[in-house]
Short mmCIF file of C-alpha atoms in Angstrom, two decimals:
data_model
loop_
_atom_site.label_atom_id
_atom_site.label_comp_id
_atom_site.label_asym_id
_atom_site.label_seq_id
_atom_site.Cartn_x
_atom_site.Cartn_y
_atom_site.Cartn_z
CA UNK A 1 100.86 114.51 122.59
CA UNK A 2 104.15 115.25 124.18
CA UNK A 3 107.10 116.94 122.13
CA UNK A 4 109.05 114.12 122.92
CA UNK A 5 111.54 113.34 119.59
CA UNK A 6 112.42 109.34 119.39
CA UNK A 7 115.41 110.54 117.27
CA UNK A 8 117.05 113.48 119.20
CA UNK A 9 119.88 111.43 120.87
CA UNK A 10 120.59 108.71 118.15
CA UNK A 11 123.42 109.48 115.77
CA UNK A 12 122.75 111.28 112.77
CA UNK A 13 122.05 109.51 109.75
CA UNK A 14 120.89 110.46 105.66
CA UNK A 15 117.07 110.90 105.18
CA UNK A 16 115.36 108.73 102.59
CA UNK A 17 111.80 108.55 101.88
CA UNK A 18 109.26 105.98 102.75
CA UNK A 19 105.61 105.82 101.72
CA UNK A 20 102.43 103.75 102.09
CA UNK A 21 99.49 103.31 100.70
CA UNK A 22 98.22 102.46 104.35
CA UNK A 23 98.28 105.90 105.76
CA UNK A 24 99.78 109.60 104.52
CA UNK A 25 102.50 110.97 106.53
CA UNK A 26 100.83 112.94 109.73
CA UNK A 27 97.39 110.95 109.20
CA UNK A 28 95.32 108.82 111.45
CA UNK A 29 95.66 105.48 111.24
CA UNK A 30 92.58 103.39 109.28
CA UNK A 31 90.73 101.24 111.94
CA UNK A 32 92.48 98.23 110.72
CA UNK A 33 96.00 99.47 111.92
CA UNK A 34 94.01 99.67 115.25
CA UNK A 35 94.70 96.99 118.51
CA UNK A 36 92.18 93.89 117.84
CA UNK A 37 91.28 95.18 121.66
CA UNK A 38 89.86 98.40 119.97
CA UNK A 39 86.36 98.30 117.71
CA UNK A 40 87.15 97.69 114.22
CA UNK A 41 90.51 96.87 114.77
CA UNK A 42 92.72 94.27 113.39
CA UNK A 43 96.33 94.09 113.97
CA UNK A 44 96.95 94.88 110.37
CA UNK A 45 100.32 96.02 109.19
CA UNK A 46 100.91 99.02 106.83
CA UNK A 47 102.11 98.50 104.00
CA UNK A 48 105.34 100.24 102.98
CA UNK A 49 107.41 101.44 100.42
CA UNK A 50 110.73 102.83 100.52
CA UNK A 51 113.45 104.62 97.86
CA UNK A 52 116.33 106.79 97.65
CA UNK A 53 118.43 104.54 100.72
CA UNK A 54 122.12 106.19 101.07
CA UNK A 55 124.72 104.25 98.90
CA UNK A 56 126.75 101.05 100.72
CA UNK A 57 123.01 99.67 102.22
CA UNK A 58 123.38 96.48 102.54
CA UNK A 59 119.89 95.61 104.58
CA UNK A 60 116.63 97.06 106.19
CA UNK A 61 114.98 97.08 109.04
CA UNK A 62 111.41 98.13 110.26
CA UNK A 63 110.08 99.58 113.17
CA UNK A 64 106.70 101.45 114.66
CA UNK A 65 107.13 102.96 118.05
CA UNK A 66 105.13 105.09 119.69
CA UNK A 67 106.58 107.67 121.91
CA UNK A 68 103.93 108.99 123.29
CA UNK A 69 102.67 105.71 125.29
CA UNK A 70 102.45 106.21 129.56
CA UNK A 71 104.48 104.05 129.82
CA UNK A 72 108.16 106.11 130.57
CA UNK A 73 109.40 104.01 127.52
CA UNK A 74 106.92 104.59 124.53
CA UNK A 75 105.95 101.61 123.56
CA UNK A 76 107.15 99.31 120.61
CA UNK A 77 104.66 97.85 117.99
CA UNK A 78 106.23 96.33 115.52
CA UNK A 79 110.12 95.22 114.37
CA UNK A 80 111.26 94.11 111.65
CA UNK A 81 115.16 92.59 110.81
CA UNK A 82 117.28 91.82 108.22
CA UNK A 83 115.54 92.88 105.44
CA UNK A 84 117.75 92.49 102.29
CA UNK A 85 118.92 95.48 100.57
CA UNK A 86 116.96 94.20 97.30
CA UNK A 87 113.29 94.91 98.71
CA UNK A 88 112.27 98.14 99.00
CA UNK A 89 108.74 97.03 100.01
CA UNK A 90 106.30 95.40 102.41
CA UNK A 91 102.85 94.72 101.49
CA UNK A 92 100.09 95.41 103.86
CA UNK A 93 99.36 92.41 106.10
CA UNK A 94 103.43 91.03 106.03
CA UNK A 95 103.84 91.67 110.26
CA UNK A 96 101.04 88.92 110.39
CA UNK A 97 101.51 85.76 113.06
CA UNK A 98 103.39 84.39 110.23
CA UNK A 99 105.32 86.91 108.81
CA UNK A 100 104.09 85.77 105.51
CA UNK A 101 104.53 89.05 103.75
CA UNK A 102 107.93 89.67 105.05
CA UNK A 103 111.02 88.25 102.70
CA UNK A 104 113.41 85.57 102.73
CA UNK A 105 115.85 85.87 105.55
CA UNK A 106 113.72 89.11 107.40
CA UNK A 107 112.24 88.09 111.05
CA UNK A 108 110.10 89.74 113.92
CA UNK A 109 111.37 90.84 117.42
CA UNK A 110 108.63 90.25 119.92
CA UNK A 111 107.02 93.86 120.07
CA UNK A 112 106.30 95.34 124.00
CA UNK A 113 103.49 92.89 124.13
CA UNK A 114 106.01 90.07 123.73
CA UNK A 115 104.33 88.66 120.28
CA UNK A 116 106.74 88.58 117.12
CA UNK A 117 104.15 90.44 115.09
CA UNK A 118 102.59 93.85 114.09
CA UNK A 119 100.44 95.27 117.01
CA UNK A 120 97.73 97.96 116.30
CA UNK A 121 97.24 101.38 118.08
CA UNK A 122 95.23 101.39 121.38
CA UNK A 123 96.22 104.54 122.57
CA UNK A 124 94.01 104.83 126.10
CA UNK A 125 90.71 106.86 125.66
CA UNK A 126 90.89 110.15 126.77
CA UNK A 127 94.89 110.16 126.55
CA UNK A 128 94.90 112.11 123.86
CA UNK A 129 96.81 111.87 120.28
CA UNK A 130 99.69 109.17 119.67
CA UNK A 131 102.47 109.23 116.91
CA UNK A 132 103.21 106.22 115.79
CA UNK A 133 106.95 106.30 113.87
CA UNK A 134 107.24 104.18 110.92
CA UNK A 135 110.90 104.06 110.34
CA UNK A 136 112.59 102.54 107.76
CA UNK A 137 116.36 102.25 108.90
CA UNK A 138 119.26 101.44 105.87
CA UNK A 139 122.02 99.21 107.29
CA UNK A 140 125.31 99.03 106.45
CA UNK A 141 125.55 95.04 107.35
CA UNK A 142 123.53 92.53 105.98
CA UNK A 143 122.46 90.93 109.29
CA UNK A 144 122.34 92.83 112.24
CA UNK A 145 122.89 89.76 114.18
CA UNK A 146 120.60 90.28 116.83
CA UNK A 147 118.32 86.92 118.14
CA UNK A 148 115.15 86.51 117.13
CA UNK A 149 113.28 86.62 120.97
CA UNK A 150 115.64 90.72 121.32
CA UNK A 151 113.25 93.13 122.24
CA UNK A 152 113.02 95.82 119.90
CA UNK A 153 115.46 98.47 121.97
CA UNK A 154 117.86 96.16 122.18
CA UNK A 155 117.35 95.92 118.12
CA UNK A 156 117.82 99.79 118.37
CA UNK A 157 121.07 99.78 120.34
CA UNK A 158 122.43 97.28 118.06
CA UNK A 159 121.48 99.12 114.88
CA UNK A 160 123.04 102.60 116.28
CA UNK A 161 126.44 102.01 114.85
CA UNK A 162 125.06 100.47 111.76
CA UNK A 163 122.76 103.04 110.77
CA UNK A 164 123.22 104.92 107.43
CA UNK A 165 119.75 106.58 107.11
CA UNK A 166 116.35 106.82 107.85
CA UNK A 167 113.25 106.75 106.37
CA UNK A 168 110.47 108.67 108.67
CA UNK A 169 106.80 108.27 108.29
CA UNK A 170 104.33 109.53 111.20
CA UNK A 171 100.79 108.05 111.76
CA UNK A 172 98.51 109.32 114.54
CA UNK A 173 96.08 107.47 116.33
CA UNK A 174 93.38 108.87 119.48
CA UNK A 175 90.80 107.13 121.21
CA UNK A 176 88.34 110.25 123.09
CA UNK A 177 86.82 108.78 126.48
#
């Protein structure tokens, strides 16, 4: 696991919190947040809940990434837009094909394997730990006004002048050889 921070060259931005009943912060994934491609795993999204967002948020939005990926990029697994500033939940299972869990008016990016939908962890065997950053990230607009096919970095460069905090929960996932 490299010491690589996802967060050390965005602007700064007011903490909130963010829990699941999914995973604790710092914990391994469950096999179900695991790749399909892995044993036991089933694409399933965490569910999330979120409080305390800075004052003037006017929407959400959801991302997993995981920095730690060999790919020179990290690797995206999940995005989430325009959440409205009423929900302050996701219930496990809303990144489905469908979205179905997701509210009125939120949408998936395509993820970095190009499906609009939650991905599990498949870090490689042998490649050691993964984080995997659950971020929350309070808006100050109400639709980011990105397209629905963006990737989710160009979400991220979008949201970068928007941002008015961030809600940071870390899951882990390893695969031994």
């Amino acid at each position: 696991m490299s010491a690589n921070d996802p967060f050390a060259r965005l602007p700064e931005a007011a903490s909130f919190t963010v829990t699941s009943t999914t995973v604790a912060d710092g914990a391994p994934w469950p096999a179900e947040q695991f790749s399909s491609g892995v044993p036991g795993g089933q694409d399933i999204s965490p569910q999330l809940s979120w409080s305390g967002a800075p004052e003037g948020t006017r929407s959400y939005a959801v991302t997993v990434y995981d920095p730690d990926a060999p790919t020179g990029s990290g690797f995206w697994h999940w995005a989430v837009a325009d959440i409205p500033a009423t929900v302050t939940d996701l219930p496990e299972g809303a990144g489905d094909d469908t979205g179905s869990g997701l509210p009125e008016g939120a949408y998936q990016l395509p993820n970095d394997a190009r499906v609009a939908r939650f991905i599990g962890a498949a870090p490689p065997a042998g490649h050691g730990p993964h984080r995997y950053f659950v971020v929350v990230h309070a808006l100050d607009v109400e639709s980011i006004g990105v397209p629905a096919d963006a990737t989710p970095a160009f979400l991220g460069f979008t949201m970068s002048g928007h941002i008015l905090g961030r809600a940071v929960l870390t899951a882990t996932a390893e695969i031994t050889a």
